[in-house]
Amino acid sequence: MERAADISTGDEPVVRLNNVGVRYGRGLEALSDVKLTLEPGSFHFLTGPSGAGKSTLLRLIYLAQKPTRGLVTIFGIDAARASRRSLAALRQRIGVVFQDFHLLSHLSVFDNVALPLRIGNAPLKSYREDVEELLTWVGLKEKMDANPETLSGGERQRAAIARAVVGKPEIILADEPTGNVDHEMAARLMRLFVQLNKLGSTVVIATHDLDLVREIGAPVMRIENGRLTMNAAMTPAAESE
Amino acid sequence: MSEDVAKLGPRRHAPILPRGEAREGALFMVMAIICALACLSALGARAAYRAADNWTASLSGSMTVQLNTSEDPFEKASALQNAEHALRAVPGVIRAKGIDKARAGELLEPWFGKGPLPDDLPLPSLVEVQVNPTAAPAPQKLERALRAAGLDAQVDDHKRWAGSVSNAAGALRIGALGVLALLAAAAAATVSFAARAGLEARRDIVEALHLVGAQDRYISRLFEHRFLGLGVRAGVVGALLAIAGSIGLIVWLQKSGATHLLLGEVPLQPADYAILAFTPLMAGLIGMATARLSVMAALKKLD
């Protein structure tokens, strides 16, 4: 059953979009009248056809884009009114897995993954173990000194995921995080997201992989023609009913 | 911590901004040349000022008295002797010495060469007067003393020349400061252009840093450190170039015999070395401050 994607549990939402519209140039709205509330610790999938507006919606949440109209609040702060300093501080609380990875080619895998911790001016010794352990966990232990350009697509994706989660962010957004890895690695990476969600992170994963959606069984937000709707969780059990 | 992780060796971060790009070499050369010109300009101004100081100091400590006497050698010698006595009695006069033919020959040596002066060369009757620079008597006082001794004379305290030298040195100093300001502006403009170009060329890095939550100040600091280092290195090379240039100039002046006249006994003094030592610091600070202003302004326009 479909309903508007405006869920609320009473806690202060970490993300709230109200009547949000995004228009590029003079064309049609890429997003239209989007209402969305994400509670702390929630886990959602975001599905929809290519070009439907999934990436635009994620860009709004990780504050890389401002809406043409409507209100976007992240951790209770109006994104349109926030200073550049506040926006940067908010971004530090959000981990993003980009579809095109955004890895820096002149840095090693280790340095790329450590980047969110490094910008906080923490000394290397305070996070080195965490980064190395995480890289071991995502299967990149042998590649941590490699240049990202020498990695396969799947390896880059895992490095991008490690960078997104290394700072234990309060919100994790992932745009097709398992698109370039085999099923076994996809399941392993999803377990990582689930574990982080259990530790309190709010997770939104944009994906076309419906098997993955069924496996995890989290609520699904569907976006089509710029409009967002909320579906009940897809589970193997629900599907068979 | 896992055992595998514990076994790993030492690790260092690579710089977030990549090093060693071709345009940095060109920028380094431009900055080094600007620093060398700035050093030479400052050293030149100081040398000119020092020379002017030497000239005016020697001029202000002396006066020249010209006696109006007949051409009779005996009368001339007598008048000179009387004048010396009369002048020595004036408070503030340290020494008064008539210029005899031998001394006149020394003074005119550059024009007449070594050897005795021609007998028919008319020479004025002059007295060199050395006075206390801090309590020099007025020229009129010397003239009065000479009149009282029955002598007709004019006293030249060299103020006309000292004033001209001092004005010329002042103008030179203002000119040198202007050149320094222009060179500093040129350095700042060069760094500003390079910082903006660097920011544009490294937009992928800036974007990635923004997306992981880096503050503008953090990004700006990366560029500031880069240009601080570049400025200091360019300043050191510029100062060395300036030292080489100064040594070349001094050698040339020594060969032409003008060193003492222009630079005094010691060509480079401690203050000159301080200028040379200060140049890398200034170049670094200009580079850093300009990079900060340029990058912060550019970052605000990026979004």
XYZ file of C-alpha atoms in Angstrom, chain A residues 62 64 84-86 88-89 91-92 94 96 98 102 104-108 110-111 114-116 118-121 124 127-129 132-133 136 141 144-145 163, chain B residues 1-2 4-6 8-18 202 204-218 221 299-303:
76
model
C 23.806 15.948 2.032
C 25.241 19.759 -1.946
C 28.716 28.114 5.238
C 30.364 27.181 8.516
C 27.203 25.486 9.799
C 30.240 22.253 6.727
C 29.633 21.214 10.347
C 28.169 17.665 6.449
C 30.629 16.240 8.974
C 26.650 12.901 7.195
C 27.891 9.808 1.699
C 28.723 8.720 -4.154
C 34.708 11.044 -5.551
C 41.096 11.627 -4.873
C 43.489 10.052 -7.342
C 46.690 11.471 -5.822
C 45.961 10.017 -2.380
C 46.267 6.393 -1.337
C 44.130 4.826 3.237
C 44.372 8.610 2.886
C 40.895 8.821 6.459
C 39.944 12.150 4.836
C 36.806 12.842 6.954
C 41.842 14.197 8.881
C 39.823 17.354 8.216
C 38.897 17.373 11.896
C 42.619 17.869 12.587
C 46.889 10.208 12.616
C 42.387 6.961 14.023
C 44.953 4.915 12.154
C 43.848 1.647 13.689
C 43.087 0.095 8.846
C 40.606 -2.174 10.563
C 40.549 -4.862 6.358
C 43.755 -4.449 3.515
C 45.403 0.469 1.421
C 48.547 2.054 -0.019
C 35.251 6.683 3.712
C 42.801 -3.991 17.390
C 43.471 -6.961 15.132
C 47.187 -7.850 11.262
C 46.702 -4.150 11.888
C 49.202 -4.132 14.747
C 51.649 -2.631 10.009
C 54.641 -0.292 9.813
C 54.896 3.475 10.174
C 52.509 5.569 8.133
C 52.449 9.187 7.018
C 49.764 11.158 5.255
C 50.349 12.391 1.732
C 49.617 16.112 1.263
C 46.011 16.772 0.321
C 47.123 19.252 -2.352
C 49.434 17.467 -4.791
C 41.963 21.351 -8.089
C 37.818 17.965 -7.620
C 39.792 18.087 -4.377
C 37.916 21.130 -3.119
C 34.594 19.481 -3.921
C 35.579 16.239 -2.194
C 36.735 18.189 0.863
C 33.505 20.157 0.985
C 31.466 16.987 0.727
C 33.226 15.366 3.675
C 32.569 18.495 5.714
C 35.770 20.519 5.450
C 35.392 24.142 6.497
C 36.477 26.860 4.075
C 39.247 27.776 6.500
C 40.615 24.232 6.347
C 44.901 26.729 5.025
C 35.312 29.449 -2.291
C 32.316 31.666 -1.576
C 31.700 31.945 -5.304
C 32.120 28.225 -6.007
C 28.761 27.037 -4.638
